[in-house]
Amino acid sequence: MKVYNTLTRRKEEFVPLEENKVRMYVCGPTVYGLIHIGNARPYVIFDTIRRYMEYKGYDVTYVQNFTDVDDKIIKRANDEGVSTEVITERYIKEALKDAEGLNVEPATYHPLATKEMPHIIEMIKTLIDKGYAYEKNGSVYYDTSAFPDYGKLSGKKLEDLIAGASNRVGADPDKKSPADFVLWKPKKEGEPYWESPWSDGRPGWHIECSVMAKRYLGDTIDIHAGGEDLIFPHHENEIAQSEAANGKPFAKYWLHNGFINVDNEKMSKSKGNFFTLRDIAAEVPYDVIRFFILNGHYRSPINFSRELMEAAGNGLMRIKNCVKGLSFHIENSAGDVMTAEEASLMEKAARFKEDFERAMDDDFNTADAIACIFDYVKFANSSISENSTAAFGKALLDGISELCDILGILPKDNGGDSVDTTEIERLIAERSAAKKAKDYAKADEIRAQLSDMGVVIEDTRQGVRWSFKK
Ligand code: AMP
Ligand code: ZN
């Protein structure tokens, strides 16, 4: 399995620190509002990478934090006249709801910075003791000049950073160098705070992730991940903190997802082209959003548009219809042993799984992996007939479902449908009863009603079979 490592800027063979184990840390959202469609990308991408690693037999410990101390959270709390906990609790709950909608497996741990204060203070103390940090007027800063590797992840040079920053106005006079960054800052009036040896205050954002990664995964971890905007300064600073404090390499592989743009423009609040995931999910089912995200390579930028969403919806429908057709076949056919001809077809079908794995082994090329599933679907549709055994239907269904499960694209709890199918089943039963009673007008009426719902039905020798319109 090859992964692209931002740290070395090349694809490398994935070799875990400990055999069969993967320790993975993914930076989570800041919880001051509903997550947006951009935040959904790291959720889906790193969940898929985790699923693939689990499929490969690794025992994955997956940590994704929520950033629950931040200026934007404090502002929101003040605007609403409530405490910051009210805001963070509300939006953590909402983010978990969105993650569940996207079929993202819960992390092994979802730590919160506010619950880790003694450990954060401990790491800052260590950094001061080792000469990597200094205190000034109640603030503590990281001394970037003390860490010779500073810039190794982003490729930035310390002298360029200093030159760039010194042109800016409003620099913090307490910093020794403009490239230094805050580890601890004193509270301002009305802000939440914690006691520390330096001041009543709160930690900087970067130190939180260094501490939570250490606490839940150890000093050195296999994978650290997040969106590409986090490479600098967030991840660069995490490396500086963790490697200085622990005296060990921090993360072996650094993985970053590309951005989601809207109508080919960078999504941002100021441009007004900003969508919460909840708003999108009101129009497009979550499973289509997940499928849409997986249709592009995780490192490339992807463009969000209604047309592309629609295309993703149609693609997913093709897979669902095949799965539905195979399930119908299994229920309504005999034969629990495949014929020799069917067995040889299944041998041929092994190549879809091999191609799928090859795509995923090449830095998680989910777009190619989805193409393999489409090939499998085409093969299944053309190989199965009313005369096939149930066993053959099952073998095809198992083969396709296994690959879909790795990508998380057919949630199991609702049979892979993002709409409620009980109403469809009820109408089909009602139509069958009408036909039996020779009330053909009513049967036709129900067929039309189903058609309005986007459902086509087909009377076969095995019974009524239905699928969604393509
Ligand atoms: P934030 O709440 O801004 O800290 O973001 C949480 C996660 O979402 C981080 O991993 C970000 O890199 C990622 N992210 C934010 N915006 C986008 C976007 N437009 N496209 C892809 N990822 C994003
Ligand atoms: Zn982080």
Short mmCIF file of C-alpha atoms and ligand atoms in Angstrom, two decimals:
data_model
loop_
_atom_site.label_atom_id
_atom_site.label_comp_id
_atom_site.label_asym_id
_atom_site.label_seq_id
_atom_site.Cartn_x
_atom_site.Cartn_y
_atom_site.Cartn_z
CA MET A 1 0.00 0.00 0.00
CA LYS A 2 1.44 3.35 -1.08
CA VAL A 3 0.51 6.65 0.53
CA TYR A 4 1.48 10.17 -0.46
CA ASN A 5 3.37 11.71 2.44
CA THR A 6 3.29 15.53 2.57
CA LEU A 7 6.44 15.40 4.72
CA THR A 8 8.59 13.72 2.05
CA ARG A 9 6.51 14.97 -0.90
CA ARG A 10 6.32 11.53 -2.47
CA LYS A 11 4.38 8.30 -2.41
CA GLU A 12 5.84 5.84 0.07
CA GLU A 13 5.16 2.26 1.00
CA PHE A 14 3.04 2.23 4.13
CA VAL A 15 4.88 0.49 6.96
CA PRO A 16 3.23 0.89 10.37
CA LEU A 17 5.30 1.53 13.48
CA GLU A 18 3.93 -1.60 15.07
CA GLU A 19 2.92 -4.62 13.03
CA ASN A 20 -0.81 -4.71 12.17
CA LYS A 21 -1.53 -1.52 14.13
CA VAL A 22 -2.32 1.95 12.86
CA ARG A 23 -2.41 5.01 15.09
CA MET A 24 -4.18 7.81 13.29
CA TYR A 25 -5.00 11.39 14.29
CA VAL A 26 -7.33 13.60 12.25
CA CYS A 27 -7.88 17.27 13.09
CA GLY A 28 -11.56 17.87 13.66
CA PRO A 29 -13.75 20.92 13.22
CA THR A 30 -14.02 23.97 15.43
CA VAL A 31 -17.48 23.72 16.91
CA TYR A 32 -19.13 27.14 16.67
CA GLY A 33 -21.69 26.34 13.98
CA LEU A 34 -22.90 23.56 11.71
CA ILE A 35 -20.14 21.90 9.72
CA HIS A 36 -19.92 22.92 6.09
CA ILE A 37 -19.60 20.87 2.95
CA GLY A 38 -15.81 21.42 3.00
CA ASN A 39 -15.52 19.87 6.46
CA ALA A 40 -17.40 16.85 5.15
CA ARG A 41 -14.46 16.02 2.89
CA PRO A 42 -11.88 15.11 5.57
CA TYR A 43 -14.65 13.29 7.43
CA VAL A 44 -15.43 11.05 4.47
CA ILE A 45 -11.89 10.69 3.11
CA PHE A 46 -10.15 9.69 6.33
CA ASP A 47 -13.04 7.44 7.35
CA THR A 48 -12.61 5.64 4.01
CA ILE A 49 -8.86 5.33 4.54
CA ARG A 50 -9.54 3.92 7.97
CA ARG A 51 -12.08 1.43 6.57
CA TYR A 52 -9.62 0.31 3.91
CA MET A 53 -6.89 -0.20 6.50
CA GLU A 54 -9.29 -2.22 8.63
CA TYR A 55 -10.22 -4.27 5.58
CA LYS A 56 -6.50 -4.93 5.09
CA GLY A 57 -6.37 -6.34 8.62
CA TYR A 58 -4.94 -3.39 10.57
CA ASP A 59 -6.19 -2.61 14.01
CA VAL A 60 -6.81 1.13 13.68
CA THR A 61 -6.99 3.53 16.60
CA TYR A 62 -8.65 6.61 15.18
CA VAL A 63 -8.64 9.90 17.04
CA GLN A 64 -10.55 12.95 15.88
CA ASN A 65 -10.78 15.93 18.18
CA PHE A 66 -13.28 18.74 18.37
CA THR A 67 -11.70 22.17 18.80
CA ASP A 68 -13.78 23.55 21.67
CA VAL A 69 -11.78 26.63 22.76
CA ASP A 70 -11.53 29.31 20.14
CA ASP A 71 -12.30 32.99 19.48
CA LYS A 72 -15.19 32.14 17.16
CA ILE A 73 -16.82 29.99 19.83
CA ILE A 74 -16.50 32.78 22.38
CA LYS A 75 -17.97 35.28 19.93
CA ARG A 76 -20.93 33.03 19.18
CA ALA A 77 -21.56 32.44 22.90
CA ASN A 78 -21.47 36.20 23.56
CA ASP A 79 -23.78 36.89 20.63
CA GLU A 80 -26.31 34.40 21.97
CA GLY A 81 -25.74 35.37 25.61
CA VAL A 82 -24.92 31.79 26.63
CA SER A 83 -21.82 30.00 27.91
CA THR A 84 -19.28 28.53 25.50
CA GLU A 85 -20.23 25.02 26.70
CA VAL A 86 -23.78 25.54 25.43
CA ILE A 87 -22.37 26.34 22.00
CA THR A 88 -19.80 23.55 21.87
CA GLU A 89 -22.16 20.87 23.20
CA ARG A 90 -24.80 21.87 20.68
CA TYR A 91 -22.48 21.81 17.67
CA ILE A 92 -20.62 18.67 18.69
CA LYS A 93 -23.98 16.92 18.76
CA GLU A 94 -24.85 18.35 15.35
CA ALA A 95 -21.45 17.42 13.88
CA LEU A 96 -21.87 13.84 15.12
CA LYS A 97 -25.32 13.75 13.53
CA ASP A 98 -23.84 14.89 10.21
CA ALA A 99 -21.04 12.34 10.51
CA GLU A 100 -23.57 9.59 11.12
CA GLY A 101 -25.56 10.76 8.08
CA LEU A 102 -22.38 10.49 6.01
CA ASN A 103 -21.91 6.95 7.35
CA VAL A 104 -18.66 7.93 9.06
CA GLU A 105 -17.75 5.45 11.79
CA PRO A 106 -17.36 7.03 15.24
CA ALA A 107 -13.73 7.66 16.15
CA THR A 108 -12.11 5.45 18.79
CA TYR A 109 -11.68 8.69 20.78
CA HIS A 110 -13.19 12.14 20.25
CA PRO A 111 -11.13 14.23 22.71
CA LEU A 112 -11.81 17.85 23.66
CA ALA A 113 -9.13 20.40 24.51
CA THR A 114 -11.13 21.71 27.48
CA LYS A 115 -10.88 18.27 29.11
CA GLU A 116 -7.11 18.06 28.68
CA MET A 117 -5.94 21.23 30.45
CA PRO A 118 -3.53 19.62 32.98
CA HIS A 119 -1.81 17.76 30.13
CA ILE A 120 -1.65 20.89 27.98
CA ILE A 121 -0.05 22.82 30.84
CA GLU A 122 2.35 19.93 31.39
CA MET A 123 3.55 19.97 27.78
CA ILE A 124 4.01 23.73 27.80
CA LYS A 125 6.08 23.39 31.00
CA THR A 126 8.24 20.76 29.33
CA LEU A 127 8.80 23.05 26.34
CA ILE A 128 9.88 25.90 28.62
CA ASP A 129 12.17 23.57 30.64
CA LYS A 130 13.82 22.29 27.49
CA GLY A 131 14.39 25.81 26.14
CA TYR A 132 11.84 25.73 23.33
CA ALA A 133 9.41 28.22 24.83
CA TYR A 134 9.45 31.45 26.82
CA GLU A 135 7.04 33.38 28.98
CA LYS A 136 6.30 37.10 28.63
CA ASN A 137 3.56 39.05 30.44
CA GLY A 138 1.49 35.94 31.17
CA SER A 139 1.77 34.59 27.62
CA VAL A 140 3.92 31.67 26.57
CA TYR A 141 5.42 31.54 23.09
CA TYR A 142 7.15 28.81 21.14
CA ASP A 143 10.66 29.88 20.14
CA THR A 144 10.85 28.80 16.49
CA SER A 145 14.59 29.59 16.32
CA ALA A 146 15.24 26.79 18.86
CA PHE A 147 13.84 24.10 16.55
CA PRO A 148 16.18 23.61 13.56
CA ASP A 149 13.65 21.49 11.63
CA TYR A 150 11.04 24.26 11.64
CA GLY A 151 9.44 24.40 8.18
CA LYS A 152 10.15 20.79 7.20
CA LEU A 153 6.50 19.93 6.52
CA SER A 154 5.42 23.05 4.63
CA GLY A 155 8.77 23.67 2.97
CA LYS A 156 8.82 27.19 4.35
CA LYS A 157 12.08 28.80 5.48
CA LEU A 158 12.21 30.50 8.85
CA GLU A 159 14.05 33.53 7.48
CA ASP A 160 11.37 34.05 4.80
CA LEU A 161 8.64 33.77 7.40
CA ILE A 162 10.37 36.35 9.58
CA ALA A 163 10.94 38.72 6.64
CA GLY A 164 7.32 38.35 5.52
CA ALA A 165 5.90 38.87 8.98
CA SER A 166 8.01 41.92 9.83
CA ASN A 167 6.34 43.86 6.99
CA ARG A 168 3.02 43.45 8.72
CA VAL A 169 1.64 45.98 11.16
CA GLY A 170 0.24 45.14 14.56
CA ALA A 171 2.88 42.55 15.48
CA ASP A 172 2.81 41.22 19.04
CA PRO A 173 5.60 43.12 20.89
CA ASP A 174 6.05 40.28 23.40
CA LYS A 175 7.24 37.84 20.75
CA LYS A 176 11.00 37.52 20.28
CA SER A 177 10.47 36.73 16.62
CA PRO A 178 7.41 37.29 14.44
CA ALA A 179 7.56 33.59 13.49
CA ASP A 180 7.02 32.51 17.11
CA PHE A 181 3.55 31.36 18.04
CA VAL A 182 1.36 31.28 21.11
CA LEU A 183 1.20 28.29 23.46
CA TRP A 184 -0.72 30.04 26.22
CA LYS A 185 -2.43 33.42 26.39
CA PRO A 186 -4.00 35.35 29.28
CA LYS A 187 -7.77 35.70 29.36
CA LYS A 188 -9.56 38.80 28.22
CA GLU A 189 -12.62 40.11 30.02
CA GLY A 190 -15.56 37.72 29.71
CA GLU A 191 -13.54 34.84 28.27
CA PRO A 192 -13.41 31.31 29.69
CA TYR A 193 -10.08 30.60 31.38
CA TRP A 194 -8.02 28.01 33.21
CA GLU A 195 -5.41 28.54 35.90
CA SER A 196 -1.80 28.04 34.92
CA PRO A 197 1.67 28.97 36.26
CA TRP A 198 1.78 31.87 33.76
CA SER A 199 -1.69 33.41 33.90
CA ASP A 200 -5.37 32.64 34.03
CA GLY A 201 -5.92 32.02 30.39
CA ARG A 202 -6.25 29.46 27.63
CA PRO A 203 -4.03 27.46 25.29
CA GLY A 204 -3.20 28.17 21.67
CA TRP A 205 -4.86 25.95 19.08
CA HIS A 206 -1.73 24.05 17.95
CA ILE A 207 -0.68 22.76 21.37
CA GLU A 208 -4.11 21.13 21.86
CA CYS A 209 -3.60 18.69 19.01
CA SER A 210 -0.02 17.85 20.04
CA VAL A 211 -1.29 16.96 23.51
CA MET A 212 -4.33 14.97 22.41
CA ALA A 213 -2.29 12.97 19.88
CA LYS A 214 0.24 12.10 22.61
CA ARG A 215 -2.41 11.25 25.18
CA TYR A 216 -4.49 8.93 23.00
CA LEU A 217 -1.90 7.55 20.60
CA GLY A 218 1.59 8.05 22.04
CA ASP A 219 4.70 10.11 21.23
CA THR A 220 5.06 8.82 17.69
CA ILE A 221 2.03 8.07 15.54
CA ASP A 222 1.58 6.50 12.12
CA ILE A 223 -0.72 8.96 10.39
CA HIS A 224 -1.62 12.56 11.02
CA ALA A 225 -4.27 13.96 8.71
CA GLY A 226 -6.42 16.97 7.91
CA GLY A 227 -7.26 19.42 5.15
CA GLU A 228 -4.39 20.98 3.18
CA ASP A 229 -5.02 24.39 4.75
CA LEU A 230 -3.72 22.92 8.00
CA ILE A 231 -0.21 22.14 6.67
CA PHE A 232 0.90 25.61 7.68
CA PRO A 233 0.89 26.81 10.36
CA HIS A 234 -1.12 24.22 12.29
CA HIS A 235 0.67 20.99 11.44
CA GLU A 236 4.09 22.62 11.13
CA ASN A 237 3.64 23.94 14.67
CA GLU A 238 2.38 20.61 15.97
CA ILE A 239 5.60 18.99 14.72
CA ALA A 240 7.72 21.68 16.37
CA GLN A 241 5.91 21.24 19.70
CA SER A 242 5.66 17.45 19.80
CA GLU A 243 9.16 16.67 18.55
CA ALA A 244 10.73 19.22 20.91
CA ALA A 245 8.72 18.08 23.93
CA ASN A 246 8.91 14.31 23.34
CA GLY A 247 12.35 14.14 21.74
CA LYS A 248 10.97 11.72 19.12
CA PRO A 249 9.60 11.96 15.58
CA PHE A 250 5.93 12.91 15.74
CA ALA A 251 4.05 11.41 12.77
CA LYS A 252 5.44 9.06 10.15
CA TYR A 253 2.95 9.91 7.40
CA TRP A 254 1.19 13.24 6.87
CA LEU A 255 -1.96 13.05 4.73
CA HIS A 256 -3.87 16.08 3.50
CA ASN A 257 -7.09 16.36 1.55
CA GLY A 258 -7.60 19.00 -1.14
CA PHE A 259 -10.27 21.64 -0.91
CA ILE A 260 -13.87 21.69 -2.03
CA ASN A 261 -14.57 24.68 -4.23
CA VAL A 262 -17.99 25.97 -5.15
CA ASP A 263 -18.73 26.70 -8.81
CA ASN A 264 -14.95 26.64 -9.35
CA GLU A 265 -14.31 29.27 -6.70
CA LYS A 266 -12.83 28.75 -3.29
CA MET A 267 -15.65 28.31 -0.83
CA SER A 268 -15.68 31.03 1.77
CA LYS A 269 -18.17 32.81 3.94
CA SER A 270 -17.23 36.25 2.61
CA LYS A 271 -18.00 35.26 -0.99
CA GLY A 272 -21.40 34.01 0.05
CA ASN A 273 -20.79 30.68 -1.69
CA PHE A 274 -20.76 28.83 1.58
CA PHE A 275 -23.07 25.89 2.35
CA THR A 276 -23.59 23.98 5.52
CA LEU A 277 -23.74 20.25 5.07
CA ARG A 278 -27.22 20.34 6.64
CA ASP A 279 -28.50 22.67 3.91
CA ILE A 280 -27.12 20.44 1.18
CA ALA A 281 -28.47 17.32 2.89
CA ALA A 282 -31.96 18.80 2.80
CA GLU A 283 -31.80 18.52 -0.98
CA VAL A 284 -29.32 15.74 -1.66
CA PRO A 285 -29.26 12.54 0.43
CA TYR A 286 -26.17 12.09 2.59
CA ASP A 287 -25.15 8.93 0.78
CA VAL A 288 -25.00 10.84 -2.50
CA ILE A 289 -22.82 13.50 -0.84
CA ARG A 290 -20.45 10.79 0.38
CA PHE A 291 -20.40 9.19 -3.07
CA PHE A 292 -19.75 12.59 -4.67
CA ILE A 293 -16.76 13.20 -2.38
CA LEU A 294 -15.28 9.78 -3.15
CA ASN A 295 -15.62 10.34 -6.89
CA GLY A 296 -12.54 12.58 -6.89
CA HIS A 297 -9.02 11.83 -5.74
CA TYR A 298 -8.66 13.05 -2.18
CA ARG A 299 -5.65 15.25 -2.91
CA SER A 300 -7.19 17.05 -5.89
CA PRO A 301 -9.47 20.02 -5.47
CA ILE A 302 -13.08 19.13 -6.19
CA ASN A 303 -15.75 21.39 -7.45
CA PHE A 304 -19.11 21.37 -5.79
CA SER A 305 -22.02 22.04 -8.13
CA ARG A 306 -25.63 20.85 -8.40
CA GLU A 307 -24.85 19.20 -11.76
CA LEU A 308 -21.99 17.15 -10.33
CA MET A 309 -24.13 16.16 -7.36
CA GLU A 310 -26.83 15.01 -9.74
CA ALA A 311 -24.34 12.97 -11.74
CA ALA A 312 -23.12 11.38 -8.50
CA GLY A 313 -26.74 10.58 -7.59
CA ASN A 314 -27.27 8.83 -10.92
CA GLY A 315 -24.07 6.81 -10.52
CA LEU A 316 -24.99 5.67 -7.04
CA MET A 317 -28.45 4.74 -8.28
CA ARG A 318 -26.91 2.37 -10.83
CA ILE A 319 -25.14 0.51 -8.04
CA LYS A 320 -28.23 0.47 -5.84
CA ASN A 321 -30.45 -0.84 -8.60
CA CYS A 322 -28.03 -3.68 -9.23
CA VAL A 323 -27.92 -4.54 -5.51
CA LYS A 324 -31.69 -4.38 -5.35
CA GLY A 325 -32.04 -6.59 -8.42
CA LEU A 326 -29.66 -9.17 -6.99
CA SER A 327 -31.47 -9.19 -3.64
CA PHE A 328 -34.76 -9.70 -5.46
CA HIS A 329 -33.24 -12.55 -7.44
CA ILE A 330 -31.93 -14.27 -4.31
CA GLU A 331 -35.31 -14.08 -2.59
CA ASN A 332 -37.22 -15.39 -5.58
CA SER A 333 -34.95 -18.05 -7.07
CA ALA A 334 -33.93 -21.57 -6.18
CA GLY A 335 -30.53 -23.22 -6.26
CA ASP A 336 -28.15 -22.95 -3.39
CA VAL A 337 -25.23 -24.33 -5.37
CA MET A 338 -23.81 -22.53 -8.39
CA THR A 339 -23.59 -24.28 -11.75
CA ALA A 340 -20.12 -24.91 -13.17
CA GLU A 341 -20.64 -22.07 -15.62
CA GLU A 342 -21.61 -19.67 -12.82
CA ALA A 343 -18.62 -20.74 -10.76
CA SER A 344 -16.33 -19.93 -13.67
CA LEU A 345 -18.01 -16.52 -14.07
CA MET A 346 -17.31 -15.86 -10.38
CA GLU A 347 -13.66 -16.72 -10.97
CA LYS A 348 -13.60 -14.05 -13.65
CA ALA A 349 -15.26 -11.60 -11.25
CA ALA A 350 -12.26 -11.90 -8.90
CA ARG A 351 -10.49 -9.37 -11.09
CA PHE A 352 -12.84 -6.58 -9.99
CA LYS A 353 -11.70 -6.96 -6.42
CA GLU A 354 -8.05 -7.17 -7.46
CA ASP A 355 -8.40 -3.99 -9.54
CA PHE A 356 -10.24 -2.30 -6.69
CA GLU A 357 -7.42 -3.12 -4.27
CA ARG A 358 -4.80 -1.99 -6.75
CA ALA A 359 -6.56 1.39 -7.02
CA MET A 360 -6.86 1.76 -3.25
CA ASP A 361 -3.27 0.61 -2.69
CA ASP A 362 -2.16 3.46 -4.94
CA ASP A 363 -2.68 6.29 -2.46
CA PHE A 364 -6.39 5.56 -2.03
CA ASN A 365 -7.56 6.23 -5.56
CA THR A 366 -11.26 6.05 -4.74
CA ALA A 367 -12.25 7.36 -8.18
CA ASP A 368 -10.67 4.31 -9.84
CA ALA A 369 -12.02 2.06 -7.09
CA ILE A 370 -15.55 3.28 -7.90
CA ALA A 371 -14.91 2.57 -11.59
CA CYS A 372 -14.12 -1.04 -10.58
CA ILE A 373 -17.46 -1.25 -8.77
CA PHE A 374 -19.23 0.01 -11.91
CA ASP A 375 -17.45 -2.68 -13.94
CA TYR A 376 -18.59 -5.27 -11.43
CA VAL A 377 -22.17 -3.96 -11.64
CA LYS A 378 -22.12 -4.16 -15.44
CA PHE A 379 -20.78 -7.69 -15.25
CA ALA A 380 -23.45 -8.72 -12.72
CA ASN A 381 -26.28 -7.18 -14.75
CA SER A 382 -25.20 -8.96 -17.89
CA SER A 383 -24.41 -12.31 -16.23
CA ILE A 384 -27.57 -12.82 -14.19
CA SER A 385 -30.85 -14.00 -15.67
CA GLU A 386 -34.11 -15.49 -14.43
CA ASN A 387 -32.51 -18.92 -14.87
CA SER A 388 -29.52 -18.21 -12.64
CA THR A 389 -29.26 -19.90 -9.27
CA ALA A 390 -29.87 -17.99 -6.05
CA ALA A 391 -26.30 -18.93 -5.06
CA PHE A 392 -24.92 -17.07 -8.08
CA GLY A 393 -26.99 -14.00 -7.20
CA LYS A 394 -25.64 -14.16 -3.67
CA ALA A 395 -22.03 -14.52 -4.76
CA LEU A 396 -22.37 -11.44 -6.99
CA LEU A 397 -24.18 -9.48 -4.29
CA ASP A 398 -21.55 -10.36 -1.67
CA GLY A 399 -18.75 -9.40 -4.03
CA ILE A 400 -20.23 -5.99 -4.84
CA SER A 401 -21.35 -5.28 -1.26
CA GLU A 402 -17.90 -6.00 0.13
CA LEU A 403 -16.35 -3.31 -2.08
CA CYS A 404 -19.17 -0.86 -1.38
CA ASP A 405 -18.70 -1.38 2.37
CA ILE A 406 -15.04 -0.44 2.17
CA LEU A 407 -16.07 2.89 0.68
CA GLY A 408 -19.05 3.14 3.05
CA ILE A 409 -21.36 3.92 0.16
CA LEU A 410 -24.26 1.60 0.90
CA PRO A 411 -25.27 2.15 4.52
CA LYS A 412 -26.63 -1.14 5.83
CA ASP A 413 -29.28 0.07 8.25
CA ASN A 414 -31.68 1.14 5.50
CA GLY A 415 -30.84 -1.50 2.93
CA GLY A 416 -28.75 0.98 0.98
CA ASP A 417 -31.64 3.31 0.28
CA SER A 418 -31.66 6.92 1.22
CA VAL A 419 -35.46 6.98 0.89
CA ASP A 420 -37.97 5.09 2.94
CA THR A 421 -38.76 1.96 0.95
CA THR A 422 -41.65 0.76 3.13
CA GLU A 423 -44.07 3.07 1.31
CA ILE A 424 -42.85 1.71 -2.03
CA GLU A 425 -43.29 -1.89 -0.87
CA ARG A 426 -46.77 -1.07 0.46
CA LEU A 427 -47.88 0.43 -2.85
CA ILE A 428 -46.52 -2.54 -4.78
CA ALA A 429 -48.48 -4.93 -2.54
CA GLU A 430 -51.59 -2.81 -3.00
CA ARG A 431 -51.15 -2.89 -6.77
CA SER A 432 -50.72 -6.67 -6.78
CA ALA A 433 -53.93 -7.02 -4.75
CA ALA A 434 -55.77 -4.73 -7.20
CA LYS A 435 -54.53 -6.81 -10.14
CA LYS A 436 -55.63 -10.00 -8.46
CA ALA A 437 -59.09 -8.46 -7.96
CA LYS A 438 -58.99 -7.50 -11.68
CA ASP A 439 -59.19 -3.82 -10.76
CA TYR A 440 -56.78 -2.80 -13.54
CA ALA A 441 -57.64 0.88 -13.36
CA LYS A 442 -56.47 0.99 -9.77
CA ALA A 443 -53.35 -1.05 -10.58
CA ASP A 444 -52.42 1.44 -13.31
CA GLU A 445 -53.08 4.35 -11.00
CA ILE A 446 -50.66 2.93 -8.46
CA ARG A 447 -48.06 2.29 -11.13
CA ALA A 448 -48.35 5.98 -12.12
CA GLN A 449 -48.07 7.01 -8.49
CA LEU A 450 -44.88 4.96 -8.11
CA SER A 451 -43.53 6.46 -11.31
CA ASP A 452 -44.05 9.93 -9.84
CA MET A 453 -41.94 8.78 -6.92
CA GLY A 454 -39.16 7.83 -9.34
CA VAL A 455 -39.83 4.10 -9.10
CA VAL A 456 -40.21 1.77 -12.08
CA ILE A 457 -41.78 -1.63 -11.66
CA GLU A 458 -41.45 -4.71 -13.76
CA ASP A 459 -43.66 -7.80 -13.63
CA THR A 460 -41.38 -10.81 -13.92
CA ARG A 461 -41.95 -14.53 -13.62
CA GLN A 462 -40.45 -14.27 -10.17
CA GLY A 463 -42.79 -11.51 -9.07
CA VAL A 464 -42.74 -7.72 -9.10
CA ARG A 465 -39.31 -6.21 -9.28
CA TRP A 466 -38.71 -2.52 -8.74
CA SER A 467 -35.88 -0.08 -9.18
CA PHE A 468 -35.28 3.63 -9.22
CA LYS A 469 -35.45 5.42 -12.56
CA LYS A 470 -32.05 6.03 -14.07
P1 AMP B 1 -11.98 23.86 10.60
O1 AMP B 1 -13.26 23.74 11.36
O2 AMP B 1 -11.93 25.06 9.66
O3 AMP B 1 -10.77 23.76 11.49
O4 AMP B 1 -11.89 22.62 9.58
C1 AMP B 1 -12.02 21.27 9.94
C2 AMP B 1 -11.45 20.40 8.85
O5 AMP B 1 -12.08 20.66 7.57
C3 AMP B 1 -9.97 20.63 8.61
O6 AMP B 1 -9.33 19.40 8.36
C4 AMP B 1 -9.95 21.53 7.39
O7 AMP B 1 -8.74 21.43 6.69
C5 AMP B 1 -11.10 20.96 6.58
N1 AMP B 1 -11.67 21.91 5.59
C6 AMP B 1 -12.12 23.17 5.85
N2 AMP B 1 -12.60 23.74 4.71
C7 AMP B 1 -12.47 22.84 3.71
C8 AMP B 1 -12.80 22.83 2.31
N3 AMP B 1 -13.39 23.86 1.68
N4 AMP B 1 -12.50 21.70 1.60
C9 AMP B 1 -11.92 20.64 2.20
N5 AMP B 1 -11.59 20.58 3.51
C10 AMP B 1 -11.85 21.66 4.27
ZN ZN B 2 -5.16 19.78 14.82
#
